[in-house]
Amino acid sequence: MKLAIVGTGYVGLVTGACLAEVGNDVLCVDVDPAKIEILNSGGIPIYEPGLEKMVADNKAAGRLRFTTDPEEGVAHGLFQFIAVGTPPDEDGSADLKHVLAVARSIGQHMAEYRIVIDKSTVPVGTADRVAEEIRAAQAERHEAVEFDVVSNPEFLKEGAAIEDFMRPDRIIVGTDNPRTGELLRLLYAPFNRSHDRLFLMDVRSAELTKYAANAMLATKISFMNELSNIADAVGADIEKVRVGIGSDPRIGFQFIYPGCGYGGSCFPKDVRALEQTALRLGYSPQLLSAVEAVNLDQKNVLFRKLKSYFAGELADRTIALWGLAFKPNTDDMREASSRKLMEALWGAGASIRAFDPVAAKEAQRIYGNRPDLYLAESAADALRGSDVLVIVTEWSQFRSPDFDLIRKTLKHPAVFDGRNMFDPQMVSRFGLSYFSIGRPDRHPEIA
Ligand SMILES: NC(=O)c1ccc[n+]([C@@H]2O[C@H](COP(=O)([O-])OP(=O)(O)OC[C@H]3O[C@@H](n4cnc5c(N)ncnc54)[C@H](O)[C@@H]3O)[C@@H](O)[C@H]2O)c1
């Protein structure tokens, strides 16, 4: 099948590569000429495991191409995926300007029937707005070409995006036209083989399903973070509590890890956008507001612990920071907890030596060159000349560090772990103080 993907970011590029991988003829469109130039010259603009090879293979096979020309995209095929960003507006609602710009451009250029597929995460009612925008653009050129707008939200996780796309838990297709539903079923057949995972529903339910999924996951995290603060206050160990509740299959072990807050391009903005949708319709979503408030507060938890360790005196301290990305296996730093922490530390006069296996370039792009940020070559390099170590992202290469080296290198033998990566007793045996989330602080054991 021939299809265009408009927006070649984390979602669009993975969608395009995976749809090409199963034999489709895919044209990816983006307004960013630098991005298209990188892709056309054999590079890749983001870090996502396995993606570079998949893009190269499908390009070489002639099934995947890249352009900045929207007209070429519209002419290319029956399916027109919209996978552009939907960043938060000032009040937290989803900003639809990119989605509607693509809709307008489809309306301006389409010469025959097209299926327009909203893959971006968009508030309920957006499919109607996309249809209006296409109709308005057609009206301007005195045309009325038939089209359908489908909601097909994406559930992939950065860091495991290819696996998620190739073997999805579910494929949600929202359409009021049964024929369009069947065409989408055909397109997704290669990803839907072992058992039927494609759920056809009305457009609004499909749009809401995406927000419901992210809000549920964010709720689980904020719930555990709130519990971790209670555990701190009562002197309990949240990790024991986690195992104790996770063993109940109604609760389960997934997504109940306490930490220093969730980030990324999805949970924070999607929880806020759903809250705004509800508020606009006169419903006050108390749970969603609390999920967001708990998360914002949790992003300060490491800063508070550091401040207390240094008795409020953070000026001129140097903090080693491991992990900049919002989670492992991605270079994405959108709403990352590391950013909140670094900005708070800079505000208090501290400097940072940060190491991340892949996100240093992104940090450089966001913060530029500044004297209070050194982007280290390695985890050990970040420790040099630092007072203490803070871990913000649970990259697997941090799981078994050289604790002797950490103790010998730091000016103060203390580790602040925002992801509860280690057994506290084990860390303290290496002569280090250990501060984690929702567990009692540990101090070096006297030999
Ligand atoms: N990143 C994720 O893990 C993830 C997962 C599921 C859903 N989503 C949703 O998918 C959507 C895209 O997210 P993303 O992370 O891929 O965003 P992104 O910022 O990585 O990519 C968006 C791309 O769209 C391009 N763009 C903007 N306006 C355009 C236009 N008019 N024409 C062509 N291209 C245009 C940008 O240049 C950019 O390359 C969002 O709605 C997001 O909420 C993201």
CSV table of C-alpha atoms and ligand atoms in Angstrom, one decimal:
chain,number,residue,atom,x,y,z
A,1,MET,CA,0.0,0.0,0.0
A,2,LYS,CA,1.1,3.6,-0.5
A,3,LEU,CA,1.1,5.9,2.4
A,4,ALA,CA,2.4,9.2,3.7
A,5,ILE,CA,3.4,10.0,7.2
A,6,VAL,CA,3.4,13.7,8.0
A,7,GLY,CA,5.7,14.4,11.0
A,8,THR,CA,8.9,12.4,11.1
A,9,GLY,CA,9.6,12.5,14.9
A,10,TYR,CA,9.7,9.6,17.4
A,11,VAL,CA,6.3,8.4,16.3
A,12,GLY,CA,6.3,9.3,12.6
A,13,LEU,CA,9.7,7.8,11.9
A,14,VAL,CA,9.0,4.6,13.7
A,15,THR,CA,5.6,4.2,12.1
A,16,GLY,CA,7.0,4.9,8.7
A,17,ALA,CA,10.0,2.5,9.1
A,18,CYS,CA,7.8,-0.3,10.5
A,19,LEU,CA,5.1,0.1,7.8
A,20,ALA,CA,7.9,0.0,5.1
A,21,GLU,CA,9.4,-3.0,6.8
A,22,VAL,CA,6.3,-5.1,6.1
A,23,GLY,CA,6.3,-4.1,2.4
A,24,ASN,CA,4.4,-0.8,2.1
A,25,ASP,CA,5.6,2.1,0.0
A,26,VAL,CA,6.1,5.0,2.5
A,27,LEU,CA,6.9,8.6,2.1
A,28,CYS,CA,7.8,10.5,5.3
A,29,VAL,CA,7.1,14.3,5.3
A,30,ASP,CA,8.5,16.9,7.7
A,31,VAL,CA,8.7,20.7,7.8
A,32,ASP,CA,12.1,20.5,9.3
A,33,PRO,CA,14.6,20.6,6.4
A,34,ALA,CA,17.5,19.7,8.7
A,35,LYS,CA,15.8,16.5,9.8
A,36,ILE,CA,15.0,15.5,6.3
A,37,GLU,CA,18.5,16.3,5.2
A,38,ILE,CA,19.9,14.0,7.9
A,39,LEU,CA,17.6,11.2,6.9
A,40,ASN,CA,18.3,11.6,3.2
A,41,SER,CA,22.0,11.5,3.8
A,42,GLY,CA,21.9,8.2,5.7
A,43,GLY,CA,21.8,9.6,9.3
A,44,ILE,CA,19.1,9.4,11.9
A,45,PRO,CA,17.9,12.5,14.0
A,46,ILE,CA,16.9,10.6,17.1
A,47,TYR,CA,18.2,7.7,19.2
A,48,GLU,CA,15.9,4.7,19.2
A,49,PRO,CA,17.3,1.1,19.4
A,50,GLY,CA,17.1,-0.7,16.1
A,51,LEU,CA,15.7,2.2,14.2
A,52,GLU,CA,18.8,3.3,12.3
A,53,LYS,CA,19.2,-0.1,10.6
A,54,MET,CA,15.5,-0.4,9.8
A,55,VAL,CA,15.5,3.0,8.2
A,56,ALA,CA,18.7,2.2,6.2
A,57,ASP,CA,17.4,-1.2,5.0
A,58,ASN,CA,14.0,0.1,3.9
A,59,LYS,CA,15.6,3.1,2.2
A,60,ALA,CA,17.9,0.9,0.3
A,61,ALA,CA,15.0,-1.3,-0.7
A,62,GLY,CA,13.2,1.7,-2.1
A,63,ARG,CA,10.2,1.4,0.3
A,64,LEU,CA,11.0,4.5,2.5
A,65,ARG,CA,11.7,8.0,1.3
A,66,PHE,CA,11.8,11.4,2.9
A,67,THR,CA,10.7,14.9,1.7
A,68,THR,CA,9.8,18.3,2.9
A,69,ASP,CA,7.2,18.7,0.2
A,70,PRO,CA,3.7,18.4,1.6
A,71,GLU,CA,2.1,18.3,-1.9
A,72,GLU,CA,4.2,15.2,-2.8
A,73,GLY,CA,3.1,13.6,0.5
A,74,VAL,CA,-0.6,14.1,-0.3
A,75,ALA,CA,-0.2,12.8,-3.9
A,76,HIS,CA,1.7,9.8,-2.7
A,77,GLY,CA,-1.0,7.5,-1.3
A,78,LEU,CA,-4.4,6.7,0.0
A,79,PHE,CA,-3.4,6.8,3.7
A,80,GLN,CA,-2.3,10.1,5.1
A,81,PHE,CA,-1.0,9.7,8.7
A,82,ILE,CA,-0.7,12.8,10.8
A,83,ALA,CA,2.1,12.2,13.4
A,84,VAL,CA,3.1,15.8,14.2
A,85,GLY,CA,3.6,17.1,17.8
A,86,THR,CA,0.8,18.2,20.0
A,87,PRO,CA,2.7,20.2,22.6
A,88,PRO,CA,0.9,21.7,25.6
A,89,ASP,CA,-0.7,25.1,25.1
A,90,GLU,CA,-0.2,27.8,27.8
A,91,ASP,CA,-3.1,26.4,29.9
A,92,GLY,CA,-2.0,22.8,29.5
A,93,SER,CA,-4.5,21.9,26.7
A,94,ALA,CA,-3.1,20.3,23.6
A,95,ASP,CA,-2.0,22.8,21.0
A,96,LEU,CA,-3.4,21.6,17.7
A,97,LYS,CA,-1.7,24.1,15.4
A,98,HIS,CA,0.6,21.5,13.8
A,99,VAL,CA,-2.2,19.0,13.3
A,100,LEU,CA,-4.6,21.5,11.8
A,101,ALA,CA,-1.8,22.9,9.6
A,102,VAL,CA,-1.3,19.4,8.1
A,103,ALA,CA,-5.1,19.0,7.7
A,104,ARG,CA,-5.2,22.3,5.8
A,105,SER,CA,-2.3,21.2,3.6
A,106,ILE,CA,-4.1,17.9,2.8
A,107,GLY,CA,-7.2,19.9,1.9
A,108,GLN,CA,-5.2,22.2,-0.3
A,109,HIS,CA,-3.5,19.5,-2.3
A,110,MET,CA,-5.8,16.4,-2.4
A,111,ALA,CA,-7.1,15.4,-5.8
A,112,GLU,CA,-8.7,12.1,-5.0
A,113,TYR,CA,-10.2,10.2,-2.0
A,114,ARG,CA,-7.9,10.1,1.0
A,115,ILE,CA,-8.0,8.4,4.5
A,116,VAL,CA,-6.6,10.9,6.9
A,117,ILE,CA,-5.4,9.2,10.1
A,118,ASP,CA,-4.8,11.0,13.4
A,119,LYS,CA,-1.9,9.2,15.0
A,120,SER,CA,-0.8,12.2,17.1
A,121,THR,CA,-2.4,12.2,20.6
A,122,VAL,CA,-5.3,14.6,20.2
A,123,PRO,CA,-8.2,15.6,22.4
A,124,VAL,CA,-11.6,14.2,21.8
A,125,GLY,CA,-13.3,16.1,19.0
A,126,THR,CA,-10.1,16.7,17.0
A,127,ALA,CA,-11.1,14.4,14.1
A,128,ASP,CA,-14.1,16.7,13.6
A,129,ARG,CA,-11.8,19.7,13.6
A,130,VAL,CA,-9.4,18.0,11.1
A,131,ALA,CA,-12.4,17.3,8.8
A,132,GLU,CA,-13.6,20.9,9.1
A,133,GLU,CA,-10.1,22.2,8.2
A,134,ILE,CA,-9.8,19.9,5.2
A,135,ARG,CA,-13.3,21.0,4.0
A,136,ALA,CA,-12.4,24.7,4.5
A,137,ALA,CA,-9.2,24.3,2.5
A,138,GLN,CA,-11.1,22.5,-0.3
A,139,ALA,CA,-13.8,25.2,-0.3
A,140,GLU,CA,-11.2,27.9,-0.9
A,141,ARG,CA,-10.2,26.2,-4.1
A,142,HIS,CA,-13.9,25.3,-5.0
A,143,GLU,CA,-13.3,21.6,-4.7
A,144,ALA,CA,-15.2,18.9,-2.7
A,145,VAL,CA,-13.1,15.7,-2.8
A,146,GLU,CA,-14.2,12.9,-0.6
A,147,PHE,CA,-12.2,11.8,2.5
A,148,ASP,CA,-12.5,10.1,5.9
A,149,VAL,CA,-10.8,11.0,9.1
A,150,VAL,CA,-9.8,8.1,11.4
A,151,SER,CA,-8.4,8.2,14.9
A,152,ASN,CA,-5.6,5.7,15.3
A,153,PRO,CA,-3.7,6.7,18.4
A,154,GLU,CA,-0.2,5.3,19.0
A,155,PHE,CA,0.9,3.5,22.1
A,156,LEU,CA,4.6,2.8,21.4
A,157,LYS,CA,7.1,3.4,24.2
A,158,GLU,CA,10.3,5.3,23.3
A,159,GLY,CA,13.3,2.9,23.9
A,160,ALA,CA,11.2,-0.1,22.8
A,161,ALA,CA,9.3,1.6,20.0
A,162,ILE,CA,10.0,-0.8,17.2
A,163,GLU,CA,9.1,-3.9,19.3
A,164,ASP,CA,5.9,-2.1,20.4
A,165,PHE,CA,4.9,-1.2,16.9
A,166,MET,CA,5.7,-4.6,15.4
A,167,ARG,CA,4.0,-6.5,18.2
A,168,PRO,CA,1.4,-4.2,19.6
A,169,ASP,CA,-0.8,-5.0,22.6
A,170,ARG,CA,-3.7,-3.3,20.8
A,171,ILE,CA,-4.4,-1.3,17.6
A,172,ILE,CA,-7.2,1.2,18.2
A,173,VAL,CA,-9.1,2.4,15.1
A,174,GLY,CA,-11.8,4.9,15.5
A,175,THR,CA,-14.0,5.4,12.5
A,176,ASP,CA,-17.7,5.8,11.7
A,177,ASN,CA,-17.2,4.3,8.2
A,178,PRO,CA,-17.1,0.5,8.2
A,179,ARG,CA,-15.3,0.4,4.8
A,180,THR,CA,-12.5,2.6,6.1
A,181,GLY,CA,-12.2,0.4,9.2
A,182,GLU,CA,-11.7,-2.6,6.9
A,183,LEU,CA,-9.0,-0.8,4.9
A,184,LEU,CA,-7.2,0.0,8.2
A,185,ARG,CA,-7.6,-3.7,9.2
A,186,LEU,CA,-5.8,-4.7,5.9
A,187,LEU,CA,-3.0,-2.1,6.5
A,188,TYR,CA,-2.4,-3.5,10.0
A,189,ALA,CA,-2.8,-7.2,9.2
A,190,PRO,CA,0.9,-7.9,9.3
A,191,PHE,CA,1.0,-6.6,12.9
A,192,ASN,CA,-2.1,-8.5,13.9
A,193,ARG,CA,-1.4,-12.1,13.2
A,194,SER,CA,-1.4,-14.3,16.3
A,195,HIS,CA,-4.8,-13.1,17.5
A,196,ASP,CA,-7.0,-10.1,16.8
A,197,ARG,CA,-5.7,-7.1,18.6
A,198,LEU,CA,-7.5,-4.5,16.4
A,199,PHE,CA,-10.4,-2.8,18.2
A,200,LEU,CA,-12.7,-0.9,16.0
A,201,MET,CA,-14.7,1.8,17.7
A,202,ASP,CA,-16.3,5.2,17.2
A,203,VAL,CA,-13.9,8.1,16.7
A,204,ARG,CA,-14.4,9.8,20.1
A,205,SER,CA,-13.9,6.6,22.1
A,206,ALA,CA,-10.6,6.0,20.2
A,207,GLU,CA,-9.4,9.5,21.0
A,208,LEU,CA,-10.3,9.1,24.6
A,209,THR,CA,-8.7,5.7,24.9
A,210,LYS,CA,-5.2,7.1,24.3
A,211,TYR,CA,-5.6,9.7,27.1
A,212,ALA,CA,-7.2,7.1,29.4
A,213,ALA,CA,-4.2,4.7,29.0
A,214,ASN,CA,-1.6,7.4,29.7
A,215,ALA,CA,-3.6,8.9,32.6
A,216,MET,CA,-3.9,5.4,34.2
A,217,LEU,CA,-0.2,4.8,33.9
A,218,ALA,CA,0.7,8.2,35.3
A,219,THR,CA,-1.8,7.6,38.1
A,220,LYS,CA,0.0,4.4,39.1
A,221,ILE,CA,3.3,6.2,39.3
A,222,SER,CA,2.0,9.2,41.2
A,223,PHE,CA,0.2,6.8,43.6
A,224,MET,CA,3.5,5.0,44.4
A,225,ASN,CA,5.3,8.3,44.7
A,226,GLU,CA,2.8,9.5,47.2
A,227,LEU,CA,3.1,6.2,49.1
A,228,SER,CA,6.9,6.6,49.0
A,229,ASN,CA,6.6,9.9,50.8
A,230,ILE,CA,4.3,8.4,53.4
A,231,ALA,CA,6.8,5.5,53.8
A,232,ASP,CA,9.6,8.1,54.4
A,233,ALA,CA,7.4,9.8,57.0
A,234,VAL,CA,6.5,6.6,58.9
A,235,GLY,CA,10.0,4.9,58.5
A,236,ALA,CA,8.8,2.1,56.2
A,237,ASP,CA,10.6,0.7,53.1
A,238,ILE,CA,8.5,1.4,50.0
A,239,GLU,CA,10.3,-1.3,48.0
A,240,LYS,CA,9.0,-3.9,50.5
A,241,VAL,CA,5.5,-2.4,50.2
A,242,ARG,CA,5.9,-2.5,46.4
A,243,VAL,CA,6.6,-6.2,46.3
A,244,GLY,CA,3.8,-6.8,48.9
A,245,ILE,CA,1.2,-5.1,46.8
A,246,GLY,CA,2.4,-6.1,43.4
A,247,SER,CA,2.0,-9.8,44.2
A,248,ASP,CA,-1.7,-9.2,44.1
A,249,PRO,CA,-2.6,-9.9,40.5
A,250,ARG,CA,-5.3,-7.2,40.6
A,251,ILE,CA,-2.6,-4.7,41.3
A,252,GLY,CA,0.4,-6.3,39.4
A,253,PHE,CA,4.1,-5.3,39.4
A,254,GLN,CA,4.2,-3.1,36.4
A,255,PHE,CA,4.4,0.7,36.7
A,256,ILE,CA,4.5,0.7,40.5
A,257,TYR,CA,8.1,1.8,40.9
A,258,PRO,CA,8.6,4.8,43.1
A,259,GLY,CA,11.0,7.4,41.7
A,260,CYS,CA,11.8,11.1,41.2
A,261,GLY,CA,8.8,11.7,39.0
A,262,TYR,CA,7.7,10.9,35.5
A,263,GLY,CA,8.7,13.0,32.4
A,264,GLY,CA,8.8,12.5,28.7
A,265,SER,CA,6.7,13.9,25.9
A,266,CYS,CA,3.5,12.1,26.8
A,267,PHE,CA,2.4,11.5,30.4
A,268,PRO,CA,2.9,15.1,31.7
A,269,LYS,CA,1.2,16.8,28.7
A,270,ASP,CA,-1.5,14.2,28.2
A,271,VAL,CA,-2.6,14.2,31.9
A,272,ARG,CA,-2.8,18.0,31.7
A,273,ALA,CA,-4.6,18.0,28.3
A,274,LEU,CA,-7.2,15.5,29.6
A,275,GLU,CA,-7.7,17.7,32.7
A,276,GLN,CA,-8.2,20.7,30.5
A,277,THR,CA,-10.7,18.8,28.2
A,278,ALA,CA,-12.7,17.9,31.3
A,279,LEU,CA,-12.5,21.4,32.8
A,280,ARG,CA,-13.7,23.0,29.6
A,281,LEU,CA,-16.7,20.8,29.6
A,282,GLY,CA,-17.5,21.8,33.2
A,283,TYR,CA,-16.2,18.6,35.0
A,284,SER,CA,-13.5,19.0,37.6
A,285,PRO,CA,-11.2,15.9,37.3
A,286,GLN,CA,-9.9,15.8,40.9
A,287,LEU,CA,-7.9,12.6,40.5
A,288,LEU,CA,-6.1,13.9,37.3
A,289,SER,CA,-5.2,17.2,39.0
A,290,ALA,CA,-3.7,15.3,42.0
A,291,VAL,CA,-1.7,13.0,39.7
A,292,GLU,CA,-0.1,16.0,38.1
A,293,ALA,CA,0.4,17.8,41.4
A,294,VAL,CA,2.1,14.8,43.0
A,295,ASN,CA,4.4,14.4,40.0
A,296,LEU,CA,5.5,18.0,40.0
A,297,ASP,CA,6.3,17.8,43.7
A,298,GLN,CA,8.1,14.5,43.2
A,299,LYS,CA,10.5,16.1,40.7
A,300,ASN,CA,11.8,18.2,43.6
A,301,VAL,CA,12.4,15.3,46.0
A,302,LEU,CA,16.1,14.8,45.1
A,303,PHE,CA,16.8,18.6,45.3
A,304,ARG,CA,15.2,18.6,48.8
A,305,LYS,CA,17.4,15.7,49.9
A,306,LEU,CA,20.5,17.3,48.5
A,307,LYS,CA,19.6,20.6,50.2
A,308,SER,CA,19.1,18.9,53.5
A,309,TYR,CA,22.4,17.0,53.2
A,310,PHE,CA,24.3,20.2,52.6
A,311,ALA,CA,22.4,22.0,55.4
A,312,GLY,CA,20.9,24.4,52.8
A,313,GLU,CA,24.3,25.4,51.4
A,314,LEU,CA,24.4,24.3,47.8
A,315,ALA,CA,26.3,27.3,46.4
A,316,ASP,CA,29.7,26.3,44.8
A,317,ARG,CA,28.9,22.6,45.2
A,318,THR,CA,29.5,20.3,42.3
A,319,ILE,CA,27.0,17.6,41.7
A,320,ALA,CA,27.7,14.5,39.6
A,321,LEU,CA,24.5,13.5,37.8
A,322,TRP,CA,24.0,10.2,36.0
A,323,GLY,CA,21.2,10.2,33.5
A,324,LEU,CA,19.7,13.1,31.6
A,325,ALA,CA,17.1,11.3,29.4
A,326,PHE,CA,13.6,11.1,30.9
A,327,LYS,CA,14.0,7.3,30.9
A,328,PRO,CA,16.6,4.8,29.7
A,329,ASN,CA,17.1,3.9,26.0
A,330,THR,CA,16.1,7.2,24.6
A,331,ASP,CA,17.8,10.6,24.1
A,332,ASP,CA,14.5,12.4,24.8
A,333,MET,CA,14.7,15.0,27.6
A,334,ARG,CA,11.2,16.5,27.2
A,335,GLU,CA,10.0,17.2,30.8
A,336,ALA,CA,12.8,15.0,32.1
A,337,SER,CA,13.2,15.0,35.9
A,338,SER,CA,16.9,15.8,35.3
A,339,ARG,CA,16.0,19.2,34.0
A,340,LYS,CA,14.0,20.2,37.0
A,341,LEU,CA,16.8,19.1,39.2
A,342,MET,CA,19.6,20.8,37.3
A,343,GLU,CA,17.6,24.0,37.0
A,344,ALA,CA,17.0,24.0,40.8
A,345,LEU,CA,20.7,23.3,41.5
A,346,TRP,CA,21.8,26.1,39.2
A,347,GLY,CA,19.3,28.4,41.0
A,348,ALA,CA,21.0,27.5,44.2
A,349,GLY,CA,24.5,28.2,42.8
A,350,ALA,CA,25.7,24.6,42.3
A,351,SER,CA,27.5,23.2,39.2
A,352,ILE,CA,26.7,19.9,37.5
A,353,ARG,CA,28.9,17.3,35.9
A,354,ALA,CA,26.4,15.1,34.0
A,355,PHE,CA,26.8,11.9,32.1
A,356,ASP,CA,24.2,10.2,30.0
A,357,PRO,CA,24.9,7.3,27.5
A,358,VAL,CA,23.0,9.1,24.6
A,359,ALA,CA,21.4,12.3,25.7
A,360,ALA,CA,24.4,14.6,26.0
A,361,LYS,CA,23.8,16.1,22.6
A,362,GLU,CA,20.2,16.8,23.5
A,363,ALA,CA,21.3,18.5,26.7
A,364,GLN,CA,23.8,20.6,24.7
A,365,ARG,CA,21.0,21.6,22.3
A,366,ILE,CA,18.7,22.6,25.2
A,367,TYR,CA,21.2,24.4,27.5
A,368,GLY,CA,24.0,25.4,25.2
A,369,ASN,CA,27.4,26.0,26.7
A,370,ARG,CA,27.3,27.2,30.3
A,371,PRO,CA,30.0,27.2,32.9
A,372,ASP,CA,27.9,25.3,35.5
A,373,LEU,CA,27.2,22.3,33.2
A,374,TYR,CA,29.9,19.9,32.1
A,375,LEU,CA,28.8,17.1,29.9
A,376,ALA,CA,31.0,14.2,30.9
A,377,GLU,CA,32.6,11.6,28.7
A,378,SER,CA,31.8,8.7,31.0
A,379,ALA,CA,30.1,7.9,34.4
A,380,ALA,CA,33.6,8.0,36.0
A,381,ASP,CA,34.4,11.4,34.4
A,382,ALA,CA,31.2,12.9,35.9
A,383,LEU,CA,32.4,11.9,39.4
A,384,ARG,CA,35.7,13.8,39.1
A,385,GLY,CA,35.8,16.8,41.4
A,386,SER,CA,32.2,16.3,42.4
A,387,ASP,CA,30.9,16.5,45.9
A,388,VAL,CA,28.2,13.8,45.7
A,389,LEU,CA,26.5,11.6,43.1
A,390,VAL,CA,22.9,11.8,42.0
A,391,ILE,CA,21.2,9.2,39.8
A,392,VAL,CA,18.2,10.3,37.8
A,393,THR,CA,17.8,7.8,35.0
A,394,GLU,CA,18.0,4.1,35.5
A,395,TRP,CA,20.2,3.2,32.5
A,396,SER,CA,21.3,-0.5,32.8
A,397,GLN,CA,25.0,0.5,32.7
A,398,PHE,CA,24.5,2.2,36.1
A,399,ARG,CA,23.1,-0.9,37.7
A,400,SER,CA,26.4,-2.4,38.8
A,401,PRO,CA,28.8,0.6,39.3
A,402,ASP,CA,32.3,0.6,40.9
A,403,PHE,CA,31.2,1.7,44.4
A,404,ASP,CA,34.9,1.8,45.5
A,405,LEU,CA,35.7,4.3,42.7
A,406,ILE,CA,32.6,6.3,43.6
A,407,ARG,CA,33.7,6.6,47.3
A,408,LYS,CA,37.3,7.4,46.4
A,409,THR,CA,36.4,10.0,43.8
A,410,LEU,CA,33.6,12.0,45.5
A,411,LYS,CA,34.5,14.7,48.1
A,412,HIS,CA,31.6,13.5,50.2
A,413,PRO,CA,30.8,9.8,50.1
A,414,ALA,CA,27.1,10.0,49.3
A,415,VAL,CA,24.8,8.7,46.6
A,416,PHE,CA,21.3,10.1,46.0
A,417,ASP,CA,19.4,7.5,43.9
A,418,GLY,CA,16.2,8.8,42.3
A,419,ARG,CA,15.3,5.3,41.0
A,420,ASN,CA,16.0,3.0,43.9
A,421,MET,CA,18.5,1.0,41.9
A,422,PHE,CA,20.5,-0.5,44.7
A,423,ASP,CA,20.2,-2.4,48.0
A,424,PRO,CA,20.8,0.2,50.7
A,425,GLN,CA,22.8,-2.1,52.9
A,426,MET,CA,25.1,-3.1,50.1
A,427,VAL,CA,25.9,0.5,49.2
A,428,SER,CA,26.6,1.4,52.8
A,429,ARG,CA,29.1,-1.5,53.0
A,430,PHE,CA,31.2,0.4,50.5
A,431,GLY,CA,31.5,3.3,52.9
A,432,LEU,CA,28.9,5.4,51.2
A,433,SER,CA,25.8,7.2,52.5
A,434,TYR,CA,22.8,6.2,50.5
A,435,PHE,CA,19.6,8.3,50.0
A,436,SER,CA,16.8,6.8,47.9
A,437,ILE,CA,13.1,7.2,47.5
A,438,GLY,CA,10.8,6.0,50.3
A,439,ARG,CA,13.4,4.0,52.1
A,440,PRO,CA,15.2,4.9,55.3
A,441,ASP,CA,18.6,6.7,54.7
A,442,ARG,CA,21.6,4.5,55.1
A,443,HIS,CA,25.0,5.6,56.4
A,444,PRO,CA,28.4,3.9,56.0
A,445,GLU,CA,28.8,0.8,58.1
A,446,ILE,CA,31.8,1.0,60.5
A,447,ALA,CA,34.1,-1.9,59.6
B,1,LIG,N1,7.0,10.1,21.6
B,1,LIG,C1,6.2,9.1,22.1
B,1,LIG,O1,6.7,8.2,22.8
B,1,LIG,C2,4.8,9.1,21.7
B,1,LIG,C3,4.1,7.9,21.9
B,1,LIG,C4,2.7,7.9,21.5
B,1,LIG,C5,2.1,9.0,21.0
B,1,LIG,N2,2.8,10.2,20.8
B,1,LIG,C6,2.2,11.3,20.2
B,1,LIG,O2,2.6,11.4,18.9
B,1,LIG,C7,2.7,12.8,18.4
B,1,LIG,C8,4.1,13.0,17.9
B,1,LIG,O3,5.0,12.8,18.9
B,1,LIG,P1,6.6,12.7,18.7
B,1,LIG,O4,7.2,12.4,20.0
B,1,LIG,O5,6.8,11.9,17.5
B,1,LIG,O6,6.9,14.3,18.3
B,1,LIG,P2,8.2,14.9,17.7
B,1,LIG,O7,8.3,16.3,18.2
B,1,LIG,O8,9.4,13.9,17.9
B,1,LIG,O9,7.9,14.9,16.1
B,1,LIG,C9,7.0,15.7,15.5
B,1,LIG,C10,7.5,16.1,14.1
B,1,LIG,O10,6.5,16.8,13.4
B,1,LIG,C11,7.1,17.7,12.6
B,1,LIG,N3,6.1,18.7,12.1
B,1,LIG,C12,5.5,19.7,12.8
B,1,LIG,N4,4.6,20.4,12.1
B,1,LIG,C13,4.6,19.8,10.9
B,1,LIG,C14,3.9,20.0,9.7
B,1,LIG,N5,3.0,21.0,9.5
B,1,LIG,N6,4.2,19.2,8.6
B,1,LIG,C15,5.1,18.2,8.7
B,1,LIG,N7,5.8,18.0,9.8
B,1,LIG,C16,5.6,18.7,10.9
B,1,LIG,C17,8.2,18.3,13.4
B,1,LIG,O11,9.2,18.9,12.7
B,1,LIG,C18,8.7,17.0,14.1
B,1,LIG,O12,9.8,16.4,13.3
B,1,LIG,C19,2.3,13.6,19.6
B,1,LIG,O13,1.0,13.9,19.6
B,1,LIG,C20,2.6,12.7,20.8
B,1,LIG,O14,1.8,13.0,21.9
B,1,LIG,C21,4.2,10.2,21.1
